[in-house]
Amino acid sequence: MPSLRFCGECNNLLYPKSDNNAKILLYQCRNCNYAENAHPEPGMAPCVYKNDLLTIAREQAGETKDLETDPTLQRSNIECPKCSNHEAVFYQDQARRITTNMTLFYHCTNCKFLFRDPKIKHR
């Protein structure tokens, strides 16, 4: 189990930080900029894990069943690109990101094909 490390100058918590030039891992204080090399605990191998939370994913429809029978969903007369039916239910993408536009998903009531409006350009 990893242990917490504290600053030798001001006793605040040390946080992991990478020195990309020297290619080493450090523990650095956010208060006074004190830094020390991150040596692994005795008997432990050094391990670095990076969790990138800014990965960009395209909007995808959620997995939902029986949409065509849901009376609460709005209906549209948009043409289905698969079977040319003119009735579909639609709903909004559930992602709430500031950087993306609203996406509407259409679900054909005849063939259950899931599609987006072909007149709108998607990224």
Coordinates of N, CA and C in Angstrom, one line a residue:
M1 N 0.9 -1.2 0.0 CA 0.0 0.0 0.0 C 0.9 1.2 0.0
P2 N 0.7 2.2 -0.9 CA 1.5 3.4 -0.9 C 1.3 4.2 0.3
S3 N 2.3 4.9 0.7 CA 2.2 5.8 1.9 C 2.2 7.2 1.4
L4 N 1.7 8.1 2.3 CA 1.7 9.5 2.0 C 3.0 10.1 2.3
R5 N 3.4 11.1 1.5 CA 4.7 11.7 1.8 C 4.4 13.2 2.1
F6 N 5.3 13.8 3.0 CA 5.1 15.1 3.4 C 6.3 16.0 3.2
C7 N 6.1 17.3 2.9 CA 7.2 18.2 2.6 C 8.2 18.3 3.8
G8 N 9.4 18.3 3.5 CA 10.5 18.4 4.5 C 10.6 19.8 5.1
E9 N 10.0 20.8 4.4 CA 10.2 22.2 4.8 C 8.9 22.7 5.5
C10 N 7.7 22.4 4.9 CA 6.5 23.0 5.5 C 5.5 22.0 5.9
N11 N 5.8 20.7 5.8 CA 5.0 19.6 6.3 C 3.6 19.5 5.6
N12 N 3.5 20.1 4.4 CA 2.3 19.8 3.6 C 2.5 18.6 2.8
L13 N 1.4 18.1 2.2 CA 1.4 16.9 1.4 C 2.1 17.0 0.1
L14 N 2.9 16.0 -0.2 CA 3.6 16.0 -1.5 C 2.8 15.3 -2.6
Y15 N 2.8 15.8 -3.8 CA 2.0 15.3 -4.9 C 2.9 14.8 -6.0
P16 N 2.6 13.7 -6.7 CA 3.4 13.2 -7.8 C 3.5 14.2 -8.9
K17 N 4.7 14.3 -9.5 CA 4.9 15.2 -10.6 C 6.0 14.6 -11.5
S18 N 5.8 14.7 -12.8 CA 6.8 14.1 -13.7 C 7.8 15.2 -14.1
D19 N 9.1 14.9 -14.2 CA 10.1 15.8 -14.8 C 10.4 15.2 -16.1
N20 N 9.7 15.8 -17.2 CA 9.8 15.2 -18.5 C 11.2 15.4 -19.1
N21 N 11.9 16.4 -18.7 CA 13.3 16.6 -19.3 C 14.2 15.5 -18.7
A22 N 14.2 15.2 -17.4 CA 15.1 14.2 -16.8 C 14.4 12.8 -16.9
K23 N 13.2 12.8 -17.2 CA 12.4 11.5 -17.3 C 12.4 10.8 -16.0
I24 N 12.1 11.5 -14.9 CA 12.0 10.9 -13.6 C 10.7 11.4 -12.9
L25 N 10.3 10.6 -11.9 CA 9.1 11.0 -11.2 C 9.5 11.6 -9.9
L26 N 8.8 12.7 -9.5 CA 9.1 13.5 -8.3 C 7.9 13.6 -7.5
Y27 N 8.1 13.8 -6.2 CA 7.0 14.3 -5.3 C 7.3 15.7 -5.0
Q28 N 6.3 16.6 -5.2 CA 6.5 18.0 -5.1 C 5.4 18.6 -4.2
C29 N 5.9 19.6 -3.4 CA 4.9 20.4 -2.5 C 4.3 21.5 -3.4
R30 N 3.0 21.6 -3.2 CA 2.3 22.7 -3.9 C 2.3 24.0 -3.2
N31 N 2.9 24.0 -2.0 CA 2.9 25.3 -1.2 C 4.3 26.0 -1.4
C32 N 5.4 25.2 -1.3 CA 6.7 25.9 -1.3 C 7.6 25.4 -2.4
N33 N 7.1 24.5 -3.3 CA 7.8 23.9 -4.4 C 9.0 23.1 -4.0
Y34 N 9.0 22.6 -2.8 CA 10.0 21.5 -2.4 C 9.8 20.3 -3.2
A35 N 10.8 19.6 -3.7 CA 10.6 18.4 -4.5 C 11.7 17.4 -4.1
E36 N 11.3 16.1 -4.2 CA 12.2 15.0 -3.9 C 11.9 13.9 -4.9
N37 N 13.0 13.1 -5.2 CA 12.8 11.9 -6.1 C 11.8 10.9 -5.5
A38 N 11.0 10.3 -6.4 CA 10.0 9.3 -5.9 C 10.7 8.0 -6.0
H39 N 11.2 7.5 -4.9 CA 11.8 6.2 -4.8 C 10.7 5.2 -4.3
P40 N 10.6 4.1 -4.9 CA 9.6 3.1 -4.6 C 9.8 2.6 -3.1
E41 N 8.8 2.1 -2.5 CA 8.9 1.5 -1.2 C 9.8 0.3 -1.3
P42 N 10.5 0.0 -0.2 CA 11.3 -1.2 -0.2 C 10.5 -2.5 -0.6
G43 N 11.0 -3.2 -1.6 CA 10.4 -4.4 -2.1 C 9.3 -4.2 -3.1
M44 N 9.1 -2.9 -3.5 CA 8.1 -2.6 -4.5 C 8.8 -2.1 -5.8
A45 N 8.2 -2.4 -6.9 CA 8.7 -2.0 -8.2 C 8.1 -0.6 -8.5
P46 N 8.9 0.3 -9.1 CA 8.3 1.6 -9.5 C 7.2 1.4 -10.5
C47 N 6.1 2.2 -10.3 CA 4.9 2.0 -11.2 C 4.3 3.4 -11.4
V48 N 4.1 3.8 -12.7 CA 3.4 5.0 -13.0 C 2.2 4.7 -13.8
Y49 N 1.1 5.4 -13.4 CA -0.2 5.2 -14.1 C -0.7 6.5 -14.5
K50 N -1.2 6.7 -15.7 CA -1.7 7.9 -16.2 C -3.2 7.7 -16.6
N51 N -4.1 8.5 -16.0 CA -5.5 8.4 -16.4 C -5.9 9.7 -17.1
D52 N -6.0 9.6 -18.4 CA -6.3 10.8 -19.2 C -7.8 11.0 -19.3
L53 N -8.3 12.0 -18.6 CA -9.8 12.2 -18.5 C -10.3 13.1 -19.7
L54 N -9.4 13.6 -20.5 CA -9.8 14.5 -21.6 C -9.9 13.7 -23.0
T55 N -10.0 12.4 -22.9 CA -10.2 11.6 -24.1 C -11.5 12.0 -24.8
I56 N -11.4 12.3 -26.1 CA -12.6 12.8 -26.8 C -13.3 11.6 -27.4
A57 N -14.6 11.4 -27.1 CA -15.4 10.3 -27.6 C -16.6 10.9 -28.4
R58 N -16.9 10.3 -29.5 CA -18.1 10.7 -30.2 C -19.4 10.4 -29.4
E59 N -20.4 11.1 -29.7 CA -21.7 10.9 -29.1 C -22.2 9.6 -29.6
Q60 N -22.7 8.8 -28.6 CA -23.2 7.5 -29.0 C -24.6 7.3 -28.3
A61 N -25.5 6.7 -28.9 CA -26.8 6.5 -28.4 C -26.7 5.4 -27.3
G62 N -27.5 5.6 -26.2 CA -27.5 4.7 -25.2 C -28.3 3.4 -25.6
E63 N -28.1 2.3 -24.9 CA -28.8 1.1 -25.2 C -30.2 1.1 -24.6
T64 N -31.2 1.3 -25.4 CA -32.6 1.4 -24.9 C -33.4 0.5 -25.8
K65 N -34.4 -0.2 -25.1 CA -35.3 -1.1 -25.8 C -36.7 -0.5 -25.9
D66 N -37.5 -1.0 -26.9 CA -38.9 -0.6 -27.1 C -39.1 0.9 -27.1
L67 N -38.3 1.6 -27.8 CA -38.4 3.1 -28.0 C -39.7 3.4 -28.8
E68 N -40.0 2.6 -29.8 CA -41.1 2.9 -30.6 C -42.4 2.9 -29.9
T69 N -42.5 2.2 -28.8 CA -43.8 2.1 -28.1 C -43.8 3.1 -26.9
D70 N -42.8 3.8 -26.6 CA -42.7 4.7 -25.5 C -43.6 6.0 -25.8
P71 N -44.7 6.2 -25.1 CA -45.6 7.3 -25.4 C -45.1 8.7 -25.0
T72 N -44.0 8.7 -24.2 CA -43.5 9.9 -23.7 C -42.5 10.6 -24.7
L73 N -42.0 9.8 -25.7 CA -41.0 10.3 -26.6 C -41.7 11.1 -27.8
Q74 N -41.1 12.1 -28.2 CA -41.6 12.9 -29.3 C -41.5 12.1 -30.6
R75 N -42.4 12.4 -31.5 CA -42.3 11.7 -32.8 C -42.0 12.7 -34.0
S76 N -41.4 12.2 -35.0 CA -41.1 13.0 -36.2 C -41.4 12.3 -37.4
N77 N -41.7 13.0 -38.5 CA -42.0 12.4 -39.8 C -40.7 12.3 -40.7
I78 N -39.5 12.3 -40.0 CA -38.3 12.2 -40.8 C -38.2 10.8 -41.5
E79 N -37.6 10.8 -42.7 CA -37.6 9.5 -43.4 C -36.4 8.7 -42.9
C80 N -36.7 7.4 -42.7 CA -35.6 6.4 -42.2 C -34.7 6.1 -43.4
P81 N -33.4 6.2 -43.3 CA -32.5 6.0 -44.4 C -32.5 4.5 -44.8
K82 N -33.0 3.6 -43.9 CA -32.9 2.2 -44.2 C -34.1 1.6 -44.9
C83 N -35.3 2.0 -44.3 CA -36.6 1.4 -44.9 C -37.5 2.5 -45.5
S84 N -37.1 3.7 -45.5 CA -37.9 4.8 -46.0 C -39.3 5.1 -45.3
N85 N -39.4 4.6 -44.1 CA -40.6 4.8 -43.3 C -40.6 6.3 -42.9
H86 N -41.7 6.9 -42.7 CA -41.8 8.3 -42.3 C -42.2 8.5 -40.9
E87 N -41.9 7.7 -40.0 CA -42.2 7.9 -38.6 C -41.0 7.4 -37.7
A88 N -40.6 8.3 -36.8 CA -39.5 7.9 -35.9 C -39.7 8.7 -34.6
V89 N -39.2 8.0 -33.5 CA -39.2 8.7 -32.2 C -37.8 9.3 -32.1
F90 N -37.6 10.4 -31.4 CA -36.3 10.9 -31.2 C -36.0 11.4 -29.8
Y91 N -34.8 11.4 -29.5 CA -34.3 11.8 -28.1 C -32.9 12.5 -28.2
Q92 N -32.6 13.2 -27.2 CA -31.3 14.0 -27.2 C -30.2 13.1 -26.6
D93 N -29.0 13.4 -27.1 CA -27.8 12.8 -26.5 C -27.7 13.1 -25.1
Q94 N -27.3 12.1 -24.2 CA -27.3 12.3 -22.8 C -26.1 13.0 -22.3
A95 N -25.1 13.2 -23.1 CA -23.8 13.8 -22.7 C -24.1 15.3 -22.4
R96 N -23.6 15.8 -21.4 CA -23.7 17.2 -21.0 C -22.4 17.9 -21.0
R97 N -21.9 18.1 -22.2 CA -20.6 18.7 -22.3 C -20.8 20.1 -23.0
I98 N -20.0 21.1 -22.5 CA -20.1 22.4 -23.1 C -19.5 22.5 -24.5
T99 N -18.6 21.6 -24.8 CA -17.8 21.7 -26.0 C -18.5 21.0 -27.2
T100 N -19.6 20.3 -26.9 CA -20.3 19.6 -28.0 C -21.7 20.1 -28.3
N101 N -22.1 20.0 -29.5 CA -23.5 20.5 -29.9 C -24.5 19.4 -29.5
M102 N -25.7 19.8 -29.4 CA -26.8 18.9 -29.1 C -26.9 17.9 -30.2
T103 N -27.1 16.6 -29.9 CA -27.2 15.6 -30.9 C -28.6 14.9 -30.7
L104 N -29.4 14.8 -31.7 CA -30.6 14.1 -31.7 C -30.5 12.7 -32.3
F105 N -31.0 11.7 -31.7 CA -31.0 10.4 -32.2 C -32.4 10.0 -32.6
Y106 N -32.6 9.5 -33.8 CA -33.9 9.1 -34.3 C -33.9 7.5 -34.3
H107 N -35.1 7.0 -33.9 CA -35.3 5.5 -33.9 C -36.5 5.2 -34.7
C108 N -36.3 4.5 -35.8 CA -37.4 4.2 -36.8 C -38.4 3.3 -36.1
T109 N -39.7 3.7 -36.2 CA -40.8 2.9 -35.6 C -41.1 1.6 -36.4
N110 N -40.6 1.5 -37.6 CA -40.9 0.3 -38.4 C -39.8 -0.7 -38.3
C111 N -38.5 -0.3 -38.6 CA -37.4 -1.3 -38.7 C -36.5 -1.2 -37.5
K112 N -36.7 -0.2 -36.6 CA -36.0 0.0 -35.3 C -34.5 0.4 -35.6
F113 N -34.3 1.0 -36.8 CA -33.0 1.5 -37.1 C -32.7 2.8 -36.4
L114 N -31.5 2.9 -35.8 CA -31.1 4.1 -35.1 C -30.2 5.0 -36.0
F115 N -30.6 6.3 -36.1 CA -29.8 7.2 -37.0 C -29.9 8.6 -36.5
R116 N -29.0 9.5 -37.1 CA -29.1 10.9 -36.8 C -29.6 11.6 -38.1
D117 N -30.0 12.8 -38.0 CA -30.5 13.6 -39.1 C -29.4 13.7 -40.2
P118 N -29.7 13.2 -41.4 CA -28.7 13.2 -42.4 C -28.4 14.7 -43.0
K119 N -29.3 15.6 -42.7 CA -29.1 17.0 -43.2 C -28.2 17.8 -42.3
I120 N -27.9 17.3 -41.1 CA -27.0 18.0 -40.2 C -25.6 17.3 -40.3
K121 N -24.6 18.1 -40.4 CA -23.2 17.6 -40.5 C -22.7 17.3 -39.1
H122 N -22.2 16.1 -39.0 CA -21.7 15.6 -37.7 C -20.2 15.5 -37.8
R123 N -19.6 15.7 -36.6 CA -18.1 15.6 -36.6 C -17.7 14.2 -36.6

